[in-house]
Short mmCIF file of C-alpha atoms and ligand atoms in Angstrom, two decimals:
data_model
loop_
_atom_site.label_atom_id
_atom_site.label_comp_id
_atom_site.label_asym_id
_atom_site.label_seq_id
_atom_site.Cartn_x
_atom_site.Cartn_y
_atom_site.Cartn_z
CA MET A 1 110.79 153.60 99.37
CA LYS A 2 109.43 153.20 102.93
CA THR A 3 111.03 150.85 105.20
CA ASN A 4 108.93 147.67 105.83
CA ARG A 5 109.78 147.65 109.39
CA ILE A 6 106.77 149.49 110.38
CA PHE A 7 104.57 147.24 108.45
CA LYS A 8 100.99 148.42 108.09
CA THR A 9 98.98 147.96 105.00
CA PRO A 10 95.67 150.16 105.25
CA LYS A 11 95.37 150.78 101.59
CA SER A 12 95.47 147.07 100.79
CA ALA A 13 93.04 146.49 103.71
CA ARG A 14 90.62 149.09 102.14
CA LEU A 15 91.04 147.63 98.81
CA PHE A 16 90.39 144.10 99.94
CA ALA A 17 87.05 145.13 101.79
CA LYS A 18 86.03 146.81 98.49
CA ALA A 19 87.10 143.79 96.44
CA LYS A 20 85.19 141.45 98.62
CA ALA A 21 81.92 143.18 97.91
CA VAL A 22 82.24 142.68 94.14
CA ILE A 23 84.41 139.47 93.73
CA PRO A 24 83.98 136.33 95.70
CA GLY A 25 86.49 136.25 98.38
CA GLY A 26 88.00 139.54 97.02
CA VAL A 27 90.46 137.68 94.54
CA ASN A 28 90.29 136.17 91.15
CA SER A 29 92.28 133.07 92.08
CA PRO A 30 91.86 131.46 95.63
CA VAL A 31 95.48 131.40 96.91
CA ARG A 32 95.93 135.05 96.34
CA ALA A 33 93.59 135.55 99.50
CA PHE A 34 96.37 134.75 102.08
CA GLN A 35 93.89 132.19 103.76
CA SER A 36 96.58 129.64 104.55
CA VAL A 37 98.89 132.18 106.13
CA GLY A 38 96.30 134.61 107.66
CA GLY A 39 96.24 138.54 107.25
CA ILE A 40 95.29 140.63 104.47
CA PRO A 41 96.45 140.08 100.85
CA LEU A 42 98.61 142.85 99.36
CA PHE A 43 97.20 144.67 96.46
CA ILE A 44 100.05 145.37 93.96
CA GLU A 45 100.46 148.47 92.34
CA LYS A 46 103.39 147.52 90.04
CA ALA A 47 106.27 145.19 89.53
CA LEU A 48 109.69 145.82 88.11
CA GLY A 49 112.64 143.48 87.70
CA PRO A 50 112.75 141.19 90.91
CA TYR A 51 110.35 143.73 92.91
CA LEU A 52 106.72 143.96 93.62
CA MET A 53 105.50 147.29 94.99
CA ASP A 54 102.17 147.29 97.02
CA ALA A 55 99.46 149.88 97.40
CA ASP A 56 100.91 151.14 100.64
CA GLY A 57 104.29 151.81 99.18
CA HIS A 58 106.33 148.89 100.37
CA ARG A 59 108.70 147.13 98.09
CA PHE A 60 109.43 143.38 98.27
CA ILE A 61 111.90 141.07 96.51
CA ASP A 62 109.31 138.80 94.71
CA TYR A 63 109.79 134.96 94.95
CA VAL A 64 106.48 134.09 93.63
CA LEU A 65 106.93 135.65 90.17
CA SER A 66 103.16 135.51 89.25
CA TRP A 67 103.35 131.79 90.28
CA GLY A 68 106.16 131.06 87.76
CA PRO A 69 105.91 133.08 84.54
CA MET A 70 108.14 135.90 85.07
CA ILE A 71 111.38 134.13 84.67
CA VAL A 72 113.23 137.24 83.33
CA GLY A 73 111.76 139.32 85.95
CA HIS A 74 108.89 141.88 85.85
CA ALA A 75 108.60 144.35 83.02
CA HIS A 76 111.76 143.11 81.27
CA PRO A 77 112.72 146.09 78.86
CA GLN A 78 112.72 143.67 75.74
CA VAL A 79 109.70 141.98 76.63
CA ILE A 80 107.85 145.45 77.23
CA LYS A 81 109.28 146.56 73.98
CA ALA A 82 107.92 143.58 71.98
CA ILE A 83 104.56 143.99 73.51
CA GLN A 84 104.43 147.70 72.57
CA MET A 85 105.40 146.74 69.03
CA ALA A 86 102.65 144.15 68.84
CA ILE A 87 99.84 146.20 70.45
CA LYS A 88 100.26 148.92 67.95
CA LYS A 89 99.26 146.46 65.29
CA GLY A 90 95.85 145.58 67.01
CA THR A 91 95.22 143.41 69.98
CA SER A 92 93.26 140.52 68.47
CA TYR A 93 92.44 139.23 64.98
CA GLY A 94 90.42 136.13 65.23
CA ALA A 95 92.41 134.97 62.23
CA PRO A 96 95.85 133.38 61.87
CA CYS A 97 99.07 135.54 62.21
CA GLU A 98 102.84 134.86 61.77
CA GLY A 99 103.81 135.16 65.27
CA GLU A 100 101.76 132.08 66.14
CA ILE A 101 104.01 130.07 63.78
CA GLU A 102 107.08 131.45 65.21
CA LEU A 103 106.07 130.61 68.80
CA ALA A 104 105.08 127.05 67.89
CA LYS A 105 108.20 126.59 65.82
CA THR A 106 110.26 127.80 68.79
CA MET A 107 108.56 125.40 71.29
CA VAL A 108 108.98 122.44 68.80
CA GLN A 109 112.60 123.10 68.50
CA MET A 110 113.23 123.62 72.15
CA VAL A 111 111.00 120.87 73.72
CA PRO A 112 112.15 117.45 72.64
CA SER A 113 108.95 115.61 72.34
CA LEU A 114 106.92 118.33 70.56
CA GLU A 115 106.22 117.71 66.90
CA GLN A 116 102.91 119.85 66.65
CA VAL A 117 101.40 122.26 69.28
CA ARG A 118 98.27 124.08 69.73
CA LEU A 119 97.92 127.55 71.63
CA VAL A 120 95.20 127.93 74.11
CA ASN A 121 94.50 130.62 76.88
CA SER A 122 95.57 129.03 80.10
CA GLY A 123 97.32 126.03 81.68
CA THR A 124 93.79 124.53 82.60
CA GLU A 125 92.63 124.60 79.09
CA ALA A 126 95.85 123.09 77.74
CA VAL A 127 95.39 120.17 80.13
CA MET A 128 91.70 119.82 79.47
CA SER A 129 92.44 119.73 75.68
CA ALA A 130 95.37 117.21 75.97
CA VAL A 131 93.23 114.84 78.01
CA ARG A 132 90.39 115.01 75.45
CA VAL A 133 92.84 114.12 72.65
CA ALA A 134 94.30 111.32 74.54
CA ARG A 135 90.87 109.90 75.27
CA ALA A 136 90.07 110.35 71.57
CA TYR A 137 93.32 108.62 70.47
CA THR A 138 93.13 105.62 72.88
CA GLN A 139 89.30 105.38 72.74
CA ARG A 140 89.43 105.02 76.49
CA PRO A 141 87.88 107.07 79.25
CA ARG A 142 89.93 107.02 82.46
CA ILE A 143 92.98 108.89 83.58
CA LEU A 144 95.47 108.46 86.33
CA LYS A 145 96.98 111.42 88.19
CA PHE A 146 99.06 111.61 91.14
CA GLU A 147 98.12 112.96 94.58
CA GLY A 148 99.22 116.63 95.19
CA CYS A 149 99.73 117.27 91.40
CA TYR A 150 97.72 120.22 90.14
CA HIS A 151 96.62 120.30 86.54
CA GLY A 152 94.25 123.32 86.50
CA HIS A 153 90.64 123.16 87.56
CA ALA A 154 88.80 120.98 85.02
CA ASP A 155 86.25 118.85 86.69
CA TYR A 156 88.05 115.44 86.32
CA LEU A 157 91.32 116.87 87.52
CA LEU A 158 89.92 118.40 90.79
CA VAL A 159 90.27 114.97 92.26
CA LYS A 160 92.02 114.43 95.54
CA ALA A 161 93.13 110.81 96.52
CA GLY A 162 91.43 108.86 99.16
CA SER A 163 93.59 107.30 101.84
CA GLY A 164 95.64 104.23 101.36
CA LEU A 165 95.05 102.52 97.90
CA ALA A 166 92.62 104.98 96.86
CA THR A 167 90.92 103.64 93.72
CA LEU A 168 88.01 105.82 92.37
CA GLY A 169 88.38 109.41 92.60
CA ILE A 170 86.49 111.60 95.08
CA PRO A 171 85.56 115.00 93.95
CA ASP A 172 87.62 117.73 95.67
CA SER A 173 85.05 120.40 95.01
CA PRO A 174 81.29 120.65 95.16
CA GLY A 175 80.02 121.03 91.69
CA VAL A 176 82.09 118.17 90.29
CA PRO A 177 79.76 115.31 89.71
CA GLU A 178 81.00 112.01 91.18
CA ALA A 179 80.31 110.34 87.74
CA ILE A 180 83.06 112.49 86.24
CA ALA A 181 85.38 112.24 89.17
CA ASN A 182 85.07 108.52 89.06
CA LEU A 183 86.87 108.61 85.66
CA THR A 184 90.01 109.84 87.55
CA ILE A 185 92.20 107.39 89.39
CA THR A 186 95.01 108.61 91.64
CA ALA A 187 98.18 107.34 93.04
CA PRO A 188 100.84 108.66 95.39
CA TYR A 189 103.64 110.62 93.69
CA ASN A 190 106.88 108.54 93.37
CA ASP A 191 105.17 105.32 94.60
CA PHE A 192 106.08 102.62 92.10
CA ARG A 193 103.91 99.87 93.67
CA VAL A 194 100.61 101.53 93.78
CA THR A 195 101.16 103.10 90.61
CA GLN A 196 101.98 99.73 88.84
CA THR A 197 98.81 98.27 90.60
CA MET A 198 96.45 101.19 89.44
CA ILE A 199 97.86 101.00 85.90
CA GLU A 200 97.70 97.25 85.46
CA SER A 201 94.34 96.89 87.12
CA HIS A 202 92.73 99.67 84.80
CA ALA A 203 94.89 99.32 81.69
CA ALA A 204 92.13 98.43 79.39
CA ASP A 205 90.28 101.69 80.00
CA LEU A 206 93.19 104.13 80.76
CA ALA A 207 93.67 106.71 78.19
CA ALA A 208 96.58 108.52 79.94
CA VAL A 209 98.72 109.10 82.90
CA ILE A 210 99.26 112.65 83.77
CA ILE A 211 102.06 114.00 85.86
CA GLU A 212 103.84 117.02 86.80
CA PRO A 213 107.43 115.70 85.92
CA ILE A 214 108.62 117.86 88.95
CA ALA A 215 105.85 118.41 91.24
CA GLY A 216 105.34 122.12 92.06
CA ASN A 217 101.91 122.31 93.48
CA MET A 218 102.56 120.39 96.89
CA GLY A 219 105.61 122.53 97.19
CA VAL A 220 108.46 121.41 94.97
CA VAL A 221 108.80 117.67 95.06
CA PRO A 222 111.43 116.13 92.71
CA PRO A 223 110.70 112.66 91.00
CA HIS A 224 112.60 109.81 92.20
CA PRO A 225 115.44 109.31 89.65
CA GLU A 226 113.95 106.12 88.27
CA PHE A 227 110.37 107.05 88.57
CA LEU A 228 109.80 109.02 85.19
CA PRO A 229 111.92 106.45 83.04
CA TRP A 230 109.78 103.73 84.67
CA LEU A 231 106.48 105.41 84.02
CA ARG A 232 107.44 105.96 80.25
CA GLU A 233 108.12 102.28 79.99
CA ILE A 234 105.01 100.91 81.80
CA THR A 235 102.64 103.40 80.03
CA ALA A 236 104.20 102.62 76.50
CA ARG A 237 103.70 98.93 77.38
CA HIS A 238 100.10 99.27 77.94
CA GLU A 239 99.60 101.78 75.14
CA ILE A 240 98.41 104.41 77.47
CA LEU A 241 99.54 108.01 76.81
CA LEU A 242 101.98 109.58 78.93
CA ILE A 243 101.17 113.38 79.49
CA PHE A 244 103.65 115.74 81.18
CA ASP A 245 102.11 118.74 82.67
CA GLU A 246 105.05 121.07 82.27
CA VAL A 247 103.02 124.22 82.96
CA ILE A 248 105.48 125.11 85.61
CA THR A 249 108.52 123.21 84.60
CA GLY A 250 108.44 124.04 80.86
CA PHE A 251 111.35 126.41 80.22
CA ARG A 252 111.83 126.77 83.93
CA VAL A 253 114.29 123.92 84.76
CA HIS A 254 115.82 123.60 81.47
CA LYS A 255 115.24 125.09 78.03
CA GLY A 256 113.73 121.72 76.90
CA GLY A 257 111.69 121.64 80.15
CA ALA A 258 111.76 118.80 82.61
CA GLN A 259 111.78 116.32 79.70
CA GLY A 260 114.91 118.01 78.31
CA LEU A 261 116.56 117.85 81.72
CA PHE A 262 115.69 114.03 82.31
CA GLY A 263 115.84 112.91 78.81
CA ILE A 264 112.32 111.51 78.66
CA GLN A 265 109.78 111.85 75.77
CA PRO A 266 106.10 111.97 76.95
CA ASP A 267 103.39 111.63 74.26
CA LEU A 268 101.84 114.82 75.07
CA THR A 269 102.98 117.92 76.91
CA CYS A 270 101.08 120.83 78.38
CA LEU A 271 102.68 124.29 78.66
CA GLY A 272 101.70 127.58 80.03
CA LYS A 273 103.11 130.32 82.41
CA ILE A 274 106.52 131.23 81.02
CA ILE A 275 105.44 130.93 77.39
CA GLY A 276 103.20 133.82 77.74
CA GLY A 277 105.83 136.19 79.24
CA GLY A 278 103.08 137.37 81.78
CA PHE A 279 100.01 137.09 79.48
CA PRO A 280 97.35 134.54 79.58
CA ILE A 281 98.39 131.48 77.49
CA GLY A 282 98.68 127.79 77.47
CA ALA A 283 99.75 125.27 74.92
CA TYR A 284 99.46 121.55 74.39
CA GLY A 285 101.33 119.34 71.90
CA GLY A 286 103.43 116.24 71.21
CA ARG A 287 103.27 113.36 68.76
CA LYS A 288 102.16 114.45 65.40
CA ASP A 289 99.99 111.37 64.98
CA VAL A 290 98.08 112.20 68.10
CA MET A 291 97.93 115.86 67.40
CA GLN A 292 96.68 115.38 63.93
CA LEU A 293 93.28 114.24 65.58
CA VAL A 294 92.72 118.00 66.73
CA ALA A 295 90.23 119.85 64.59
CA PRO A 296 90.35 120.98 61.74
CA ALA A 297 92.97 118.42 61.02
CA GLY A 298 90.90 115.72 62.78
CA PRO A 299 87.57 115.38 64.53
CA VAL A 300 88.44 116.28 68.13
CA TYR A 301 87.03 119.72 68.76
CA GLN A 302 88.91 122.48 70.49
CA ALA A 303 88.77 126.01 69.65
CA GLY A 304 89.43 129.57 71.24
CA THR A 305 88.37 133.25 70.41
CA LEU A 306 91.63 134.52 71.72
CA SER A 307 93.86 131.62 71.17
CA GLY A 308 97.21 132.66 69.70
CA ASN A 309 96.68 136.31 70.67
CA PRO A 310 99.29 138.30 68.89
CA VAL A 311 100.30 140.29 71.97
CA ALA A 312 100.68 137.25 74.24
CA VAL A 313 102.46 135.52 71.33
CA ALA A 314 104.88 138.50 71.15
CA ALA A 315 105.44 138.53 74.93
CA GLY A 316 106.11 134.65 74.94
CA LEU A 317 108.40 134.75 71.94
CA GLU A 318 110.48 137.53 73.43
CA THR A 319 110.78 135.78 76.75
CA LEU A 320 111.76 132.59 75.14
CA ARG A 321 114.36 134.54 73.03
CA LEU A 322 115.90 135.75 76.19
CA LEU A 323 116.13 132.49 77.92
CA LYS A 324 118.09 130.92 74.88
CA ARG A 325 120.95 133.16 75.81
CA PRO A 326 124.32 131.07 76.72
CA GLY A 327 124.51 130.61 80.51
CA PHE A 328 120.80 131.69 81.23
CA TYR A 329 120.14 128.50 83.18
CA ASN A 330 123.55 128.34 84.87
CA ASP A 331 123.01 131.79 86.27
CA LEU A 332 119.71 130.90 87.63
CA GLU A 333 120.79 127.61 89.04
CA ALA A 334 123.81 129.30 90.92
CA LYS A 335 121.50 131.87 92.46
CA ALA A 336 118.85 129.28 93.45
CA ARG A 337 121.58 127.09 94.92
CA GLU A 338 122.71 130.06 96.98
CA LEU A 339 119.18 130.77 98.19
CA ALA A 340 118.29 127.26 99.02
CA GLU A 341 121.45 126.67 100.95
CA GLY A 342 121.23 129.94 102.65
CA LEU A 343 117.64 129.27 103.72
CA ALA A 344 118.58 125.70 104.93
CA ASP A 345 121.52 126.82 106.99
CA ALA A 346 119.37 129.75 108.61
CA ALA A 347 117.01 127.01 109.68
CA LYS A 348 119.71 124.76 110.79
CA SER A 349 121.25 127.45 112.97
CA ALA A 350 117.99 128.24 114.58
CA ARG A 351 117.26 124.61 114.98
CA VAL A 352 113.92 124.69 113.04
CA PRO A 353 113.01 121.59 111.56
CA TYR A 354 113.21 122.22 107.82
CA TYR A 355 113.55 120.17 104.72
CA GLN A 356 114.72 121.93 101.69
CA THR A 357 113.89 120.62 97.97
CA ARG A 358 115.12 122.32 94.79
CA MET A 359 115.17 121.68 91.04
CA GLY A 360 116.92 124.34 89.14
CA SER A 361 115.22 127.72 90.09
CA MET A 362 112.08 126.18 91.69
CA LEU A 363 112.37 125.30 95.42
CA THR A 364 110.48 124.80 98.71
CA GLY A 365 111.44 124.84 102.28
CA PHE A 366 109.14 122.55 104.11
CA PHE A 367 108.86 123.17 107.87
CA THR A 368 109.40 119.40 108.71
CA HIS A 369 112.42 117.24 109.52
CA GLU A 370 111.29 114.30 107.47
CA PRO A 371 112.04 113.97 103.75
CA VAL A 372 109.38 115.19 101.38
CA THR A 373 108.69 112.88 98.67
CA ASP A 374 104.97 112.70 98.09
CA TYR A 375 101.88 114.53 98.96
CA ALA A 376 101.41 112.68 102.44
CA SER A 377 104.92 113.63 103.49
CA ALA A 378 104.55 117.26 102.29
CA LYS A 379 101.38 117.42 104.36
CA LYS A 380 103.49 116.75 107.44
CA ALA A 381 104.92 120.30 107.31
CA ASP A 382 103.92 122.62 110.06
CA THR A 383 101.83 125.24 108.34
CA GLY A 384 101.64 127.40 111.35
CA ARG A 385 105.23 127.91 111.39
CA TYR A 386 105.24 128.56 107.78
CA ALA A 387 102.71 131.21 108.21
CA LYS A 388 104.97 132.99 110.78
CA PHE A 389 107.95 132.46 108.45
CA PHE A 390 105.90 134.13 105.60
CA HIS A 391 104.79 137.24 107.64
CA GLY A 392 108.40 137.63 109.01
CA MET A 393 109.92 137.74 105.60
CA LEU A 394 107.13 140.04 104.23
CA LYS A 395 107.97 142.55 107.11
CA ARG A 396 111.59 142.29 106.11
CA GLY A 397 110.98 142.85 102.33
CA SER A 398 110.77 139.44 100.69
CA TYR A 399 107.62 138.16 99.28
CA PHE A 400 107.35 134.37 99.42
CA ALA A 401 104.13 132.33 98.45
CA PRO A 402 101.38 132.72 100.78
CA SER A 403 101.17 128.83 101.29
CA GLN A 404 103.66 126.23 102.33
CA PHE A 405 102.55 124.08 99.48
CA GLU A 406 103.92 126.36 96.62
CA ALA A 407 107.08 126.83 94.98
CA THR A 408 109.76 129.51 95.48
CA PHE A 409 110.92 130.88 92.02
CA LEU A 410 113.78 132.93 90.86
CA SER A 411 114.40 135.03 87.94
CA THR A 412 117.37 136.36 86.15
CA ALA A 413 116.50 139.78 87.56
CA HIS A 414 117.29 138.54 91.06
CA LYS A 415 120.87 139.51 91.81
CA ASP A 416 123.40 138.19 94.44
CA SER A 417 122.62 141.20 96.64
CA HIS A 418 118.86 140.31 96.73
CA ILE A 419 119.62 136.62 97.61
CA ARG A 420 121.97 137.71 100.35
CA GLN A 421 119.36 140.20 101.61
CA THR A 422 116.70 137.52 101.82
CA ILE A 423 118.91 135.05 103.47
CA ALA A 424 119.84 137.64 106.07
CA ALA A 425 116.26 138.21 106.72
CA ALA A 426 115.66 134.54 106.86
CA ARG A 427 118.18 134.26 109.55
CA ALA A 428 116.42 136.73 111.75
CA VAL A 429 113.13 135.24 111.06
CA PHE A 430 114.02 131.57 111.82
CA GLN A 431 115.28 132.76 115.20
CA THR A 432 111.69 133.71 116.03
CA LEU A 433 110.20 130.41 114.96
CA ASP A 434 111.05 127.79 117.58
C1 PLP B 501 99.32 126.66 86.95
C2 PLP B 501 99.26 125.20 86.61
C3 PLP B 501 98.12 124.75 85.73
C4 PLP B 501 97.05 125.64 85.41
O1 PLP B 501 97.34 126.82 84.62
P1 PLP B 501 96.51 128.03 84.61
O2 PLP B 501 96.98 128.85 83.64
O3 PLP B 501 96.40 128.71 86.08
O4 PLP B 501 95.10 127.54 84.26
C5 PLP B 501 98.19 123.56 85.39
N1 PLP B 501 99.14 122.59 85.61
C6 PLP B 501 100.20 123.07 86.35
C7 PLP B 501 101.27 122.12 86.71
C8 PLP B 501 100.36 124.38 86.91
O5 PLP B 501 101.27 124.71 87.76
#
């Protein structure tokens, strides 16, 4: 392994130039391009345990973990073995197979509110499908989402809030017709008053309220302790379905997801990321009376050529088996606490304004001295300072997310020595930030 001190990435630079010729922006998902931190994205050659290895031969302790899925680390021997066994039996059938039942059964057993579940191929697809079922069930068109929550890139979910008491959605992206964005209303995360106003004034045509029960896509923002119980109560009162988007939090914060952690039962749940063990997958499920509307049991159409793919299912099942082991989440929790406390302490020593959030093994250090409770307060973070932190850490061998508004994730492959190494690097980097 080369030392990362002399940090040059000529191979990544060459690959990025080539990629840009044939792929828009050189990447297949925007945040990978390092635009918000500047510089050239690293092209990855391989990943093993807690490490990423780039094309120029550098090794990094990985705190992105493919944006969450790799909770047992990269290329876990048991997951690889399960994939190899599966792959020998063919890679897609377009017909049902037994593994799908096992994965569905495992999810139903582990996630409290799931009675039935349908597999899809991404988190985006899971959310799209859950919203369609919610609209069919309630026979209402509108949905409410929270500012700063990401639910995949379906048209009506690419809606950013306007300022203040934003009412009707403004499309976040060209290509999203206003007529469609108008079906989405938004409220600030953790804001009881605005949420109540929005729900009460739109109750008659509101199909669902969708929320990340722990926000992970504006950086990690935990819910106010009363917010989710209150949301459960008010949605039920108005016969609006409550959808938990647990694409990140599912199997991340607890073996029953955020709903298991908090003891709240949504009507529908979206899953993804961890349940594929690194393969493309998603799932949506919940109350049986609602899920029975999905074709062919019911009239709501939703399908997928590769859905329930036997290799993805095998990788996901093995991952879920591993995290059922006793002590799995305690171990993650302890290491995440150590990392969060170490980073916060390093910031404090260097007198850098910093606000640390954490729920289980997902955390964010915001470069602001004010508490972060919603999108507006998250946005106060100094992204320039984050960019410096990011590049300083990269140079010293730790790969954090290339944006302030993302989560830092841990896996069970991260050992105390990795955490200590990262904290030591952070101590040095924070000294350069004031
Ligand atoms: C990642 C994510 C999605 C989208 O999942 P994809 O597999 O990227 O389509 C949806 N919701 C949340 C909360 C996510 O973090």
